[in-house]
Coordinates of C-alpha atoms and ligand atoms in Angstrom, one line a residue:
X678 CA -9.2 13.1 30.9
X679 CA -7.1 11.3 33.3
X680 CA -7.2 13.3 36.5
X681 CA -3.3 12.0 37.7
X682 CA -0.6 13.8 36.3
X683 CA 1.6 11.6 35.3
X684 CA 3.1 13.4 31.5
X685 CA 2.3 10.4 29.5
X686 CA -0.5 8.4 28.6
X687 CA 1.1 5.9 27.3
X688 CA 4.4 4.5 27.9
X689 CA 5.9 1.2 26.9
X690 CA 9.5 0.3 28.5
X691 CA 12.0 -2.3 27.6
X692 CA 9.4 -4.4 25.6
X693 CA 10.4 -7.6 24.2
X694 CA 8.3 -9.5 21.7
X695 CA 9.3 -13.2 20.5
X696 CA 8.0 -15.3 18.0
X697 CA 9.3 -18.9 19.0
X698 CA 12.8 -18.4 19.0
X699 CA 12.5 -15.2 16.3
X700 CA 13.0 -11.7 18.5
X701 CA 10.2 -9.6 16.2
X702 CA 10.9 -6.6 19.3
X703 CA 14.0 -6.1 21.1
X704 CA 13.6 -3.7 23.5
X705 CA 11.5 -1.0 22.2
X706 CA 10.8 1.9 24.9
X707 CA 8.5 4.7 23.3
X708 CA 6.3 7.3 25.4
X709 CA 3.0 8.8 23.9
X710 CA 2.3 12.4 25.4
X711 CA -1.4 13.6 25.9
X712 CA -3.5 15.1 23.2
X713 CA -0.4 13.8 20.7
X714 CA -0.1 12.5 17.2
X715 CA 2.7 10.3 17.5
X716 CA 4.0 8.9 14.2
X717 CA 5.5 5.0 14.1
X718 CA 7.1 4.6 11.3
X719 CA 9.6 1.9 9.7
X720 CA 9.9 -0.6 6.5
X721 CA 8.1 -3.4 6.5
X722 CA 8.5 -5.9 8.7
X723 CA 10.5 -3.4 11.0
X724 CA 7.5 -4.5 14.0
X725 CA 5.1 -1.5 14.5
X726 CA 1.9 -3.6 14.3
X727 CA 3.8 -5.8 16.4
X728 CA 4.6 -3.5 19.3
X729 CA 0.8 -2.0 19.2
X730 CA -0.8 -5.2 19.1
X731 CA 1.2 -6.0 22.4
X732 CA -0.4 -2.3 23.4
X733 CA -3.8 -3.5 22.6
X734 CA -3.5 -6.9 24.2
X735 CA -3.9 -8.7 21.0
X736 CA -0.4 -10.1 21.5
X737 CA 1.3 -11.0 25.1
X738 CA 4.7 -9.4 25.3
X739 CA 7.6 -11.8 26.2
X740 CA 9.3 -8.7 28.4
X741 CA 9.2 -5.1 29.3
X742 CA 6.3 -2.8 31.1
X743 CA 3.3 -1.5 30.0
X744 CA 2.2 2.0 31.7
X745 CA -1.1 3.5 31.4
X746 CA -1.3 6.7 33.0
X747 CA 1.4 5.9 35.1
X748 CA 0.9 2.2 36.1
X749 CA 1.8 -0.5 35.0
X750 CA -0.8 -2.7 33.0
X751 CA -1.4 -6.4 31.5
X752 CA -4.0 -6.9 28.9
X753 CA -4.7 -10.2 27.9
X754 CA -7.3 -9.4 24.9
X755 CA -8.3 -6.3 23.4
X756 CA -11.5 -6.1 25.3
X757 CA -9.0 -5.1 28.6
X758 CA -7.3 -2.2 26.4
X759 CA -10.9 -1.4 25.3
X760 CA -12.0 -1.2 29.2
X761 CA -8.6 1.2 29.8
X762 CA -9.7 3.4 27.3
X763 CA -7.4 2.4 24.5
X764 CA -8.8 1.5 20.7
X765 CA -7.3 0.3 17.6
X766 CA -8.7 0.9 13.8
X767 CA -7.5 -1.4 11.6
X768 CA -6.5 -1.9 8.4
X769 CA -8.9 -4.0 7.8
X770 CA -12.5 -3.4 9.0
X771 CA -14.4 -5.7 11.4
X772 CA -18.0 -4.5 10.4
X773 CA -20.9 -6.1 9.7
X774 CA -21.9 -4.6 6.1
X775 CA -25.1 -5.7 6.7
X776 CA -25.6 -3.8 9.5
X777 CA -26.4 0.2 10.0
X778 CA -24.1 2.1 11.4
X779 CA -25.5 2.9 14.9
X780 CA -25.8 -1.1 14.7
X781 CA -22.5 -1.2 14.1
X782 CA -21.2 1.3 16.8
X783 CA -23.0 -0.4 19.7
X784 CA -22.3 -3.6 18.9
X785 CA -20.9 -5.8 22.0
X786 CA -21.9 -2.4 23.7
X787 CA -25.3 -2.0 23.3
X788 CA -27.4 0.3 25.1
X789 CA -30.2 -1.8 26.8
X790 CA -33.5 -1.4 27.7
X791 CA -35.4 -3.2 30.3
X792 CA -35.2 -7.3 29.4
X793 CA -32.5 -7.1 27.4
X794 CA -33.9 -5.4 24.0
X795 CA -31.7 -3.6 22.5
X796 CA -32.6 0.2 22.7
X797 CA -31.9 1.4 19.0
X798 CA -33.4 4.9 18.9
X799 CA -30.6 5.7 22.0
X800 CA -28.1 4.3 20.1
X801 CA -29.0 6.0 17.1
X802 CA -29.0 9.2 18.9
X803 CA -25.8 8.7 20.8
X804 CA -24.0 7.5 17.4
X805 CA -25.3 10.7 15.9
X806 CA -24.3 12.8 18.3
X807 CA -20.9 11.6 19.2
X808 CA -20.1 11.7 15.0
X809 CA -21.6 15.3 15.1
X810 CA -18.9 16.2 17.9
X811 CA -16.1 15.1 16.1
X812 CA -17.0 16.4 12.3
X813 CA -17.2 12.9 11.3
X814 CA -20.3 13.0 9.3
X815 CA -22.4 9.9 9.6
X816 CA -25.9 8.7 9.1
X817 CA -26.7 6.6 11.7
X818 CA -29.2 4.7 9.8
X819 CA -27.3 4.0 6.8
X820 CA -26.4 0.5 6.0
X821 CA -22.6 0.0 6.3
X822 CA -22.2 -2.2 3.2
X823 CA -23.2 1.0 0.8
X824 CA -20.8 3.4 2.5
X825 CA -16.9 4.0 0.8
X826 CA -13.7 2.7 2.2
X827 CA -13.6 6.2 3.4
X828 CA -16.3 6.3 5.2
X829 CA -16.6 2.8 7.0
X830 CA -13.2 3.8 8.1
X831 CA -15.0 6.7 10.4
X832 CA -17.3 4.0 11.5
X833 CA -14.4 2.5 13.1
X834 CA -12.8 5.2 14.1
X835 CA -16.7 6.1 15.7
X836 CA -16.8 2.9 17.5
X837 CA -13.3 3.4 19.2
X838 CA -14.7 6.6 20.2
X839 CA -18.0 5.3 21.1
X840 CA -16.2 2.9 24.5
X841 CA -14.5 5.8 25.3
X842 CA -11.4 5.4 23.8
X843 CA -8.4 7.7 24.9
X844 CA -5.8 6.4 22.9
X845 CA -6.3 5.1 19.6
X846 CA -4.1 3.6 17.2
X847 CA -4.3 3.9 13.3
X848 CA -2.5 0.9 11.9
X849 CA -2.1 2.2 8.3
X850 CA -5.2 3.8 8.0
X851 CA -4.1 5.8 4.4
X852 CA -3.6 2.5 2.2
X853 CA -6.5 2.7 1.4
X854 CA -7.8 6.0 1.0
X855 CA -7.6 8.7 -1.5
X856 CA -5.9 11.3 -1.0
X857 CA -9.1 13.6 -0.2
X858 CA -10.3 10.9 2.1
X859 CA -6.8 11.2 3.8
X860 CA -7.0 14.7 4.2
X861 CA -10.3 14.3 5.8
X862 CA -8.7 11.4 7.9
X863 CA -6.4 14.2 9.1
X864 CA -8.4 16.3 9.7
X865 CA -10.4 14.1 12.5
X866 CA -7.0 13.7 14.0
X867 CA -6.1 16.9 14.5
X868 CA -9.6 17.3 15.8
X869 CA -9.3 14.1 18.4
X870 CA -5.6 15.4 19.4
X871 CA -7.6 19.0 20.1
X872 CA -10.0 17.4 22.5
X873 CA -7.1 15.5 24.1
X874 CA -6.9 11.6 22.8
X875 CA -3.4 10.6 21.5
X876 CA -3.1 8.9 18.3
X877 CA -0.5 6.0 17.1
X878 CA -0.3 6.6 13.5
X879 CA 1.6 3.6 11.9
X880 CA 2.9 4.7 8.5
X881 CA 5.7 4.1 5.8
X882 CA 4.8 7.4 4.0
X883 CA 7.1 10.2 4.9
X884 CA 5.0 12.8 3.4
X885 CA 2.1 11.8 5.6
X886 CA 4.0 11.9 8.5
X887 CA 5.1 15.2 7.9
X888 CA 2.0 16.1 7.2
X889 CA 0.0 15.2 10.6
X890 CA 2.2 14.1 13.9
X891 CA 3.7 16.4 16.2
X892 CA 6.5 13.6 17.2
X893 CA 7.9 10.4 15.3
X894 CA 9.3 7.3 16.1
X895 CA 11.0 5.5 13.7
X896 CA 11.2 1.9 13.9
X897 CA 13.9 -0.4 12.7
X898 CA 14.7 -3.9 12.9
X899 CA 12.5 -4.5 16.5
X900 CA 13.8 -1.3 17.9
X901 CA 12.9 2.2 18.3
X902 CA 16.0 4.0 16.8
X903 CA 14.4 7.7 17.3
X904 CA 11.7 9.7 18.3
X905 CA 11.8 13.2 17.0
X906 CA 10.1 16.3 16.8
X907 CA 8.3 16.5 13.5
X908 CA 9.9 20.1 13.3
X909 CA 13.3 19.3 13.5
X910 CA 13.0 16.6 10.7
X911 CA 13.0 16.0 7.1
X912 CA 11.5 13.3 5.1
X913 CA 15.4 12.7 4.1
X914 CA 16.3 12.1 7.3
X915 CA 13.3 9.9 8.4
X916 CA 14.6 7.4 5.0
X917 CA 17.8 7.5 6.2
X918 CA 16.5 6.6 9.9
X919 CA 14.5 3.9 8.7
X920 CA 16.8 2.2 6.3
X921 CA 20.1 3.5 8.3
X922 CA 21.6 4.5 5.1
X923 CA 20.9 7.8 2.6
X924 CA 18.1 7.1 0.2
X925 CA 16.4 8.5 -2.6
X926 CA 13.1 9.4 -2.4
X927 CA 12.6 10.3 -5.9
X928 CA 13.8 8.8 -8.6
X929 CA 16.4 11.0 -10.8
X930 CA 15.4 11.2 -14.1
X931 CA 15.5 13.2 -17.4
X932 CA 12.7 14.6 -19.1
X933 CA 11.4 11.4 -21.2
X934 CA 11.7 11.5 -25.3
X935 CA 8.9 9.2 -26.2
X936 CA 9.6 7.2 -29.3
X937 CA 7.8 6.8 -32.8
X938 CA 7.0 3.0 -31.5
X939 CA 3.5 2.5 -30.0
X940 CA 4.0 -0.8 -27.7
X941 CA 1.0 -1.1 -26.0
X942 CA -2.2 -0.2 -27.8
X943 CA -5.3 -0.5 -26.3
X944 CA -8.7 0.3 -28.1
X945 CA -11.9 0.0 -26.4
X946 CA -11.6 -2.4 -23.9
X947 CA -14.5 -4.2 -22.4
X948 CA -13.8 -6.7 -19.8
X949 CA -16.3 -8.8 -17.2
X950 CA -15.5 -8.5 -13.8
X951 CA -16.0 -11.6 -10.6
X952 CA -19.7 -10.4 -10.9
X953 CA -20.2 -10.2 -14.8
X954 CA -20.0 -6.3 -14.2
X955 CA -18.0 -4.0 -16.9
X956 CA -15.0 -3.9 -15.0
X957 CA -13.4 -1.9 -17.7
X958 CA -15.3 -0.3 -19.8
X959 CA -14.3 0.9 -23.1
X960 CA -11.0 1.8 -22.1
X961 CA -8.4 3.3 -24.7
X962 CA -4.8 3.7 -23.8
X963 CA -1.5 3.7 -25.3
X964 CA 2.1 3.6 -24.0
X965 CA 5.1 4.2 -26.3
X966 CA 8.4 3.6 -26.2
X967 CA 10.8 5.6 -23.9
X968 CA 7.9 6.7 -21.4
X969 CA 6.6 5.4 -18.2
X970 CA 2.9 5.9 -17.9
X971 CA 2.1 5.4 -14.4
X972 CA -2.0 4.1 -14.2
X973 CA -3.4 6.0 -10.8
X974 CA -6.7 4.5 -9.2
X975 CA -8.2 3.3 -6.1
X976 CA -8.5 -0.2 -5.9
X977 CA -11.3 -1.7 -7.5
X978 CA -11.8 0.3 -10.5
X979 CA -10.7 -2.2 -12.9
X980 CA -7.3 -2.0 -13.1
X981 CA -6.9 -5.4 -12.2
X982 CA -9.3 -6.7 -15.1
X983 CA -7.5 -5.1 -17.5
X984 CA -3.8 -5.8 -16.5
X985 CA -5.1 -9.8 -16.4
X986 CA -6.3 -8.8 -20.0
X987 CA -2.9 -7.4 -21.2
X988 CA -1.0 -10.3 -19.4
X989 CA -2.8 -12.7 -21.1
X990 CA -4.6 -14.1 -18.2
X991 CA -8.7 -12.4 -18.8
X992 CA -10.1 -12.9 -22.0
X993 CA -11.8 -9.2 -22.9
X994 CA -15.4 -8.8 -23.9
X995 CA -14.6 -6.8 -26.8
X996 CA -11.9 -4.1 -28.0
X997 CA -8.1 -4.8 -28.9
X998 CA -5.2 -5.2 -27.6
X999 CA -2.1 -4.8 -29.5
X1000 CA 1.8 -5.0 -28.0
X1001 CA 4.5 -4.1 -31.0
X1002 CA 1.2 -3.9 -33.6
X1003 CA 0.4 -7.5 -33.4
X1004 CA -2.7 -8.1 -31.7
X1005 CA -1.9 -9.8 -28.0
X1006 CA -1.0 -13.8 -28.3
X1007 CA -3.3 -16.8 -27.0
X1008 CA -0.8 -17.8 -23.9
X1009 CA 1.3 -15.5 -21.4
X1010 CA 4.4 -17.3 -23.7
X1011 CA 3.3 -15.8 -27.0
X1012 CA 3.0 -12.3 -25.2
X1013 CA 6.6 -13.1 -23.9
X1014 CA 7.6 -13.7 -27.4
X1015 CA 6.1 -10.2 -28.7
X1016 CA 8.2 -8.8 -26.0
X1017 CA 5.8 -8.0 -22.9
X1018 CA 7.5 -8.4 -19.4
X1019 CA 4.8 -8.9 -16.6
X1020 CA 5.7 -7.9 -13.0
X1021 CA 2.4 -8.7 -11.4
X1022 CA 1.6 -7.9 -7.9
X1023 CA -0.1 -11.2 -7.3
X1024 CA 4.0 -12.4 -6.4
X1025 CA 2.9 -15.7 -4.8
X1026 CA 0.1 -16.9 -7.4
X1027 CA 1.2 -15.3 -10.6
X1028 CA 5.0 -14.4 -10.6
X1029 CA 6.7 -17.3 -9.0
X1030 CA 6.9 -20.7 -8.1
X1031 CA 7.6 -20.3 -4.4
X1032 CA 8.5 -24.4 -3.5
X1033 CA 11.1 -23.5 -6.4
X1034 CA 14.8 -22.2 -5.7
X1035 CA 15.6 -19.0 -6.3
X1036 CA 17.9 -19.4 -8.8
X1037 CA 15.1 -21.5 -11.0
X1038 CA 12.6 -18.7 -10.3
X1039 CA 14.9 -15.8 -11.4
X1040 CA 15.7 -17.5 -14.8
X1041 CA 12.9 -19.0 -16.0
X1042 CA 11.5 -17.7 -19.5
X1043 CA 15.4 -17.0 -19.9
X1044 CA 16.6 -20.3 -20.8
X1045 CA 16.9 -20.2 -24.4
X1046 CA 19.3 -17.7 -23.6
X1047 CA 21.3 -20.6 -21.4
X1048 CA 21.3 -23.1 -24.2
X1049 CA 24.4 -24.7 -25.6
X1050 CA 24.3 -26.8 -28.4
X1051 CA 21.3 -29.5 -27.6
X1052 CA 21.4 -28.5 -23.7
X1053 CA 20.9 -26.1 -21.0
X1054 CA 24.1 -24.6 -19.2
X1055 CA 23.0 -25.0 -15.4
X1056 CA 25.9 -23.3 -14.3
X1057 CA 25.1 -20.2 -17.0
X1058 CA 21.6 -20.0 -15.3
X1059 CA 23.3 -20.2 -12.0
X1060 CA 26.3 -17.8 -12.7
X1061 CA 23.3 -15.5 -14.1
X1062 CA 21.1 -15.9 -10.8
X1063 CA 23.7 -15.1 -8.9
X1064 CA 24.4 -12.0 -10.6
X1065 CA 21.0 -10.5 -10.5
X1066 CA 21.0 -11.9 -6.7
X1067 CA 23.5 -9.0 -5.9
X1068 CA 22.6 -6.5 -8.3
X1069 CA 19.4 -6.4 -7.0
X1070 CA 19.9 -7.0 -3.2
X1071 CA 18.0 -10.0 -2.8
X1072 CA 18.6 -10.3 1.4
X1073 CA 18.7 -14.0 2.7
X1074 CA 18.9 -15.5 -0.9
X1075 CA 21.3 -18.2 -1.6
X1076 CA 20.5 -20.3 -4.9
X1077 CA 18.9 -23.1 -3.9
X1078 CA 16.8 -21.9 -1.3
X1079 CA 13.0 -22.0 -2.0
X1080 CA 11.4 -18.9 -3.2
X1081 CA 8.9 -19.1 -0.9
X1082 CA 11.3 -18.5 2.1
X1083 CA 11.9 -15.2 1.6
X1084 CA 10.2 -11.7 2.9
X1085 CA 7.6 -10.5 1.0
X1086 CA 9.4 -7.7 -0.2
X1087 CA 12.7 -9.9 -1.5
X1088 CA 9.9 -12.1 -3.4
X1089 CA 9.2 -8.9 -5.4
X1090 CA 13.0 -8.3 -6.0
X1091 CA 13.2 -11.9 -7.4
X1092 CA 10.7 -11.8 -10.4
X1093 CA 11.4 -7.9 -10.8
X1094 CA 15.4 -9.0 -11.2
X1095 CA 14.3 -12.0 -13.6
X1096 CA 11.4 -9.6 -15.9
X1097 CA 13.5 -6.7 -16.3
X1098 CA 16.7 -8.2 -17.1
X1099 CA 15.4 -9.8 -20.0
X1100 CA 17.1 -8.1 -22.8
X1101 CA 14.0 -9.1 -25.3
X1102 CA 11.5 -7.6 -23.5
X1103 CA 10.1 -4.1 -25.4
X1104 CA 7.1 -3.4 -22.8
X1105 CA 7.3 -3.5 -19.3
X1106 CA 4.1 -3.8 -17.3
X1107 CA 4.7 -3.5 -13.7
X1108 CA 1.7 -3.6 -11.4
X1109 CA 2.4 -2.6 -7.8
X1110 CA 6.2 -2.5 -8.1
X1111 CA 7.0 -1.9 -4.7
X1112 CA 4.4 -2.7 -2.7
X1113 CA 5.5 -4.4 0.3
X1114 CA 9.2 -3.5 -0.8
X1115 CA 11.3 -1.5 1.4
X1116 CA 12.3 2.1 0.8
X1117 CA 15.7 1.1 -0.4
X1118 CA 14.6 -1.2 -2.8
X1119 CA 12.0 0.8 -4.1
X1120 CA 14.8 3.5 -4.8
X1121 CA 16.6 0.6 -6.9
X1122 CA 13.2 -0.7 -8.5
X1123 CA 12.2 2.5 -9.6
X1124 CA 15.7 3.0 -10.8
X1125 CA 16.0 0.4 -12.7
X1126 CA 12.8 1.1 -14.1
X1127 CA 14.2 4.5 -15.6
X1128 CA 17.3 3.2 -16.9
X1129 CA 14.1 0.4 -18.7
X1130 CA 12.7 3.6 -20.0
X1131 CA 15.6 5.3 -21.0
X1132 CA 16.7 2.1 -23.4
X1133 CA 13.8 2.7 -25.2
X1134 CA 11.7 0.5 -23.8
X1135 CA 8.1 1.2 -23.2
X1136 CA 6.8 1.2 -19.3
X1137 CA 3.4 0.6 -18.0
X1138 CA 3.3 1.1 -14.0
X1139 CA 0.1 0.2 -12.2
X1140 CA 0.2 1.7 -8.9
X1141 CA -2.3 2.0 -5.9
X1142 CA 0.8 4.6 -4.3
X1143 CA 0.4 8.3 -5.4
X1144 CA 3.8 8.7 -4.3
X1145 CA 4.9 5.8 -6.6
X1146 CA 2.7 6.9 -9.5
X1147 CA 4.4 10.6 -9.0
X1148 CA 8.0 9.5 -8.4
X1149 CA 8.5 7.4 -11.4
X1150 CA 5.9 8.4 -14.1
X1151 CA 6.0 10.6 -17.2
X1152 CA 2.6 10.6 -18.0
X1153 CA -0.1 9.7 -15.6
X1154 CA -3.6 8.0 -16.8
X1155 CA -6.6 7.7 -14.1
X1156 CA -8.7 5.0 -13.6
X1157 CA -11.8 5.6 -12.8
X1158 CA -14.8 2.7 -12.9
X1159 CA -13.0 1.0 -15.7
X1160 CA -12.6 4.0 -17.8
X1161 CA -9.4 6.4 -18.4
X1162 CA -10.7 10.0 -17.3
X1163 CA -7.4 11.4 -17.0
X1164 CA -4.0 11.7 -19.0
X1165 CA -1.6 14.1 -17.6
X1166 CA 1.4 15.3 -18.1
X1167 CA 3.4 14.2 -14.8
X1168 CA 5.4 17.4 -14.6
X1169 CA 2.0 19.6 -14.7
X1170 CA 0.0 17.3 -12.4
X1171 CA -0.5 17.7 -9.1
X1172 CA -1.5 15.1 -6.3
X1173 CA -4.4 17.2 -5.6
X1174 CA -5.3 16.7 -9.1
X1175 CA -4.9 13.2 -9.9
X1176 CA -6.7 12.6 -6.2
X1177 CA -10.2 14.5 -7.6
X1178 CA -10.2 12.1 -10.5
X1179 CA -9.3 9.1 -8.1
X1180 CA -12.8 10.4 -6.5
X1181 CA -15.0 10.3 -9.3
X1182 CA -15.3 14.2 -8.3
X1183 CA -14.3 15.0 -12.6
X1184 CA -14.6 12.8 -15.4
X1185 CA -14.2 13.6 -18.3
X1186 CA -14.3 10.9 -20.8
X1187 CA -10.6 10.9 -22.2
X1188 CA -9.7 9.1 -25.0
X1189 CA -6.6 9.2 -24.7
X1190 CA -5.5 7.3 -27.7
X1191 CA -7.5 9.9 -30.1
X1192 CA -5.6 12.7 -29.2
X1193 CA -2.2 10.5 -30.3
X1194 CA -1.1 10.6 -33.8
X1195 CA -0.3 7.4 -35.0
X1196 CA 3.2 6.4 -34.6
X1197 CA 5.2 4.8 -37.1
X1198 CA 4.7 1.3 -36.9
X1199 CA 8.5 -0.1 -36.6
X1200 CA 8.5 -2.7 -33.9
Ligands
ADP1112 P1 5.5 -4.0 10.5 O1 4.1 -3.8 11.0 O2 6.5 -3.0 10.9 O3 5.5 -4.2 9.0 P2 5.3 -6.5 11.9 O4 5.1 -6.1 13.3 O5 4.1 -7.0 11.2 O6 6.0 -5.4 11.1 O7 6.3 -7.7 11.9 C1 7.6 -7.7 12.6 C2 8.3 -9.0 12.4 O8 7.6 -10.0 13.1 C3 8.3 -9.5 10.9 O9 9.5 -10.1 10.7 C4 7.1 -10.5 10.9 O10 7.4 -11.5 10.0 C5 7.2 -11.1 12.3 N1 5.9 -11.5 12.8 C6 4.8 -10.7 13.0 N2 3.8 -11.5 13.5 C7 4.2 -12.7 13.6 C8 3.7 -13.9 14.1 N3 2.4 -14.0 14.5 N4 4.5 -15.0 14.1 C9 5.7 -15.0 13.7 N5 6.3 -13.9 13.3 C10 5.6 -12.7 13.2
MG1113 MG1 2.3 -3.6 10.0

């Protein structure tokens, strides 16, 4: 450690980040106290990555101090945070797969022998070693490519250690872990805090904040609104902080009364992959109306494959698929017509036409519905557009703005207002509803969702978010290498649960259309 004593390690003081003439961060000030976890949290887009790239010298700050133990510092690039002792794991990796890990570790730091060669047994045993102190668990020599998500995380987390990091900042580390890797990832916080380092651990998920820091800072809109002790706090309170208004964090709901009507029917599904791979393999599943079954899984198991199946855009390698009892059409419109509504995730490719305006985009597949006598009523669609605009909060839309100008998370609202207003639609498939979608549209999303189900419609949510997949679902099916190994009641389930079967750690082969008498067929 240090050897001044100045209290914290880190503080930043007045900082001021602009974009051209866009103010990202307006005078943030937050202090990071030795051997702390210090939670940043915020909606998207509120400027945490922001304010630690500034930290890490990845970004120059347009005002405002910088103190490292004490004094005031200016890092141009990372490698000058590096050299002061501060790291950064990001969310995504910068490692060679090909590589091992030791290779990996030293990399740009490499221990050297005499001439220049690179000594690899030292760096083997150093790597070894230094994962051995902090319970990380590594083989050296094993080639990064074949390791988990999981697991090439710690190699990051290893090589931040490795220069001697102090500080080290997690930006969103959990996205894309399961929920025993997170744990894990917890653990080895608690562990680095223990032997003095401070973590930065940028989040939007309350319960993991609860779960880990010892103080939070919530950012909102540039600024750091609070910093709290995680004892004094509730999840509630931390919402309402970061969208500076009472939220819900789960949705309110009734217990669901499935229908007699099976809308989507899936039998044995077998679909190719990028790499002619059986991304989905034999899957069965079926939704019926008034539920919402919420599909669990990390990403990459072939959830994608077969929601491009049921949408219409991935021809399967064999099974069925049937929406209402008729087998799925030859075009996204015929699926339309059998009543399927597709939220994809995919918002720029897939959902909407961003050069479009925003009133085009939120009724398009709705115009028969704006058709008087031989024409289209414009100003139907437009009196329509604007409705939805305000029902569903679409901030910075006007009508004839381009689609493609707005934040990632008003996007979503857009072609979430224009699927699930339809009134024709039976089946709702909604992949990633709220990813990249603020707290306090995810309340309404998920809202809106419920009131779907509780018309009687049928509702198919594809989630990489546990908290999503708990919040809103009725039943919960795991995906697991392309097959279902799970269907659970959501009441029953619990996070732990639903996590092992993310992990391949059970699987049972469910079938879980055997076990479901067949409905009466009355679509
Ligand atoms: P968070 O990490 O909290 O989601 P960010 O720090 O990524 O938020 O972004 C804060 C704001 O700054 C956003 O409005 C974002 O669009 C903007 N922003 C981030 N990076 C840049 C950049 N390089 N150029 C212009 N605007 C940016
Ligand atoms: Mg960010």
């Amino acid at each position: 450690m240090a050897s001044d004593t100045s209290k914290h390690v880190v503080e930043m003081r007045n900082i001021v980040k602009r974009f051209g003439n866009f103010t990202a961060i307006h005078n943030a000030n937050i202090t990071i106290g030795r051997g702390e976890i210090h939670a940043l949290v915020g909606e998207n887009g509120a400027g945490k990555s922001t304010l630690m790239n500034v930290l890490y010298g990845l970004l120059p700050r347009t005002e405002g101090d910088v103190l490292l133990r004490g004094k005031s510092v200016h890092f141009s690039t990372p490698n000058d945070a590096i050299a002061q002792g501060i790291g950064m794991v990001h969310q995504h990796f910068k490692l060679a797969p090909s590589f091992t890990v030791a290779e990996n570790i030293v990399l740009g730091a490499e221990p050297t022998l005499a001439m220049g060669r690179l000594n690899m047994r030292r760096a083997e045993t150093e790597t070894g070693e230094l994962s051995k102190r902090f319970g990380l668990d590594l083989d050296p020599r094993a080639m990064v490519g074949s390791l988990s998500v999981g697991l090439r995380q710690r190699v990051e987390i290893l090589k931040t250690l490795y220069r001697k990091a102090e500080v080290l900042v997690f930006d969103e580390p959990t996205a894309v872990l399961t929920p025993q890797e997170t744990r894990e990832l917890f653990a080895t916080m608690r562990q680095l805090a223990q032997s003095g380092h401070s973590i930065i651990f940028i989040t939007h998920k309350l319960r993991e904040v609860l779960a880990v820091s010892d103080r939070i800072s919530v950012m909102k809109q540039g600024e750091i609104v609070a910093t709290i002790d995680n004892k004094d706090v509730t999840a509630q309170e931390i919402a309402s902080l970061m969208v500076g208004r009472s939220v819900l964090l789960r949705v309110a709901k009734d217990e669901a009364k499935p229908g007699g009507r099976t809308m989507l029917n899936i039998r044995n599904l077998t679909a190719l992959g990028e790499r002619g791979e059986n991304a989905v393999h034999k899957l069965s599943l079926s939704v019926r109306s008034g539920e919402i079954v919420g599909l669990a899984g990390v990403q990459g198991n072939g959830q994608d494959e077969l929601v491009e199946c049921i949408a219409g855009l991935r021809q399967p390698a064999g099974g069925k698929i049937e929406i209402c009892d008729k087998p799925l059409g030859a075009t996204p419109a015929d699926n339309r017509a059998l009543g399927l509504a597709y939220v994809p995730a995919d918002r720029g490719g897939v959902g909407l036409s961003l050069q479009s305006s925003i009133w085009e985009n939120m009724t398009v597949g709705h115009l028969p519905k704006f058709k008087r006598g031989q024409f289209l009523s414009i100003g139907d669609a437009r009196a329509r557009a604007d409705e939805l605009i305000k029902r569903y909060d679409v901030r910075g839309a006007t009508l004839d703005k381009a689609a493609g100008s707005l934040s990632g998370g008003n996007q979503q609202k857009v072609q979430i207002a224009r699927e699930l207003s339809r009134e024709d639609g039976s089946l709702i498939i909604a992949e990633q509803p709220s990813q990249g979608v603020d707290i306090g549209a995810i309340e309404s999303i998920h809202r809106i969702l419920v009131e779907m189900r509780d018309a009687g419609k049928a509702v198919f949510v594809i989630s990489a978010d546990l908290d999503e997949i708990f919040s809103i679902s009725d039943r919960i099916l795991v995906i697991y290498r392309g097959q279902i190994v799970a269907d659970l009641k959501a009441s029953d389930a619990t996070q732990e649960e639903v996590g092992r079967y993310m992990g391949g750690l059970e699987t049972p082969i469910v079938d879980t259309g055997a076990s479901v008498k067949e409905p009466a067929r009355v679509c």
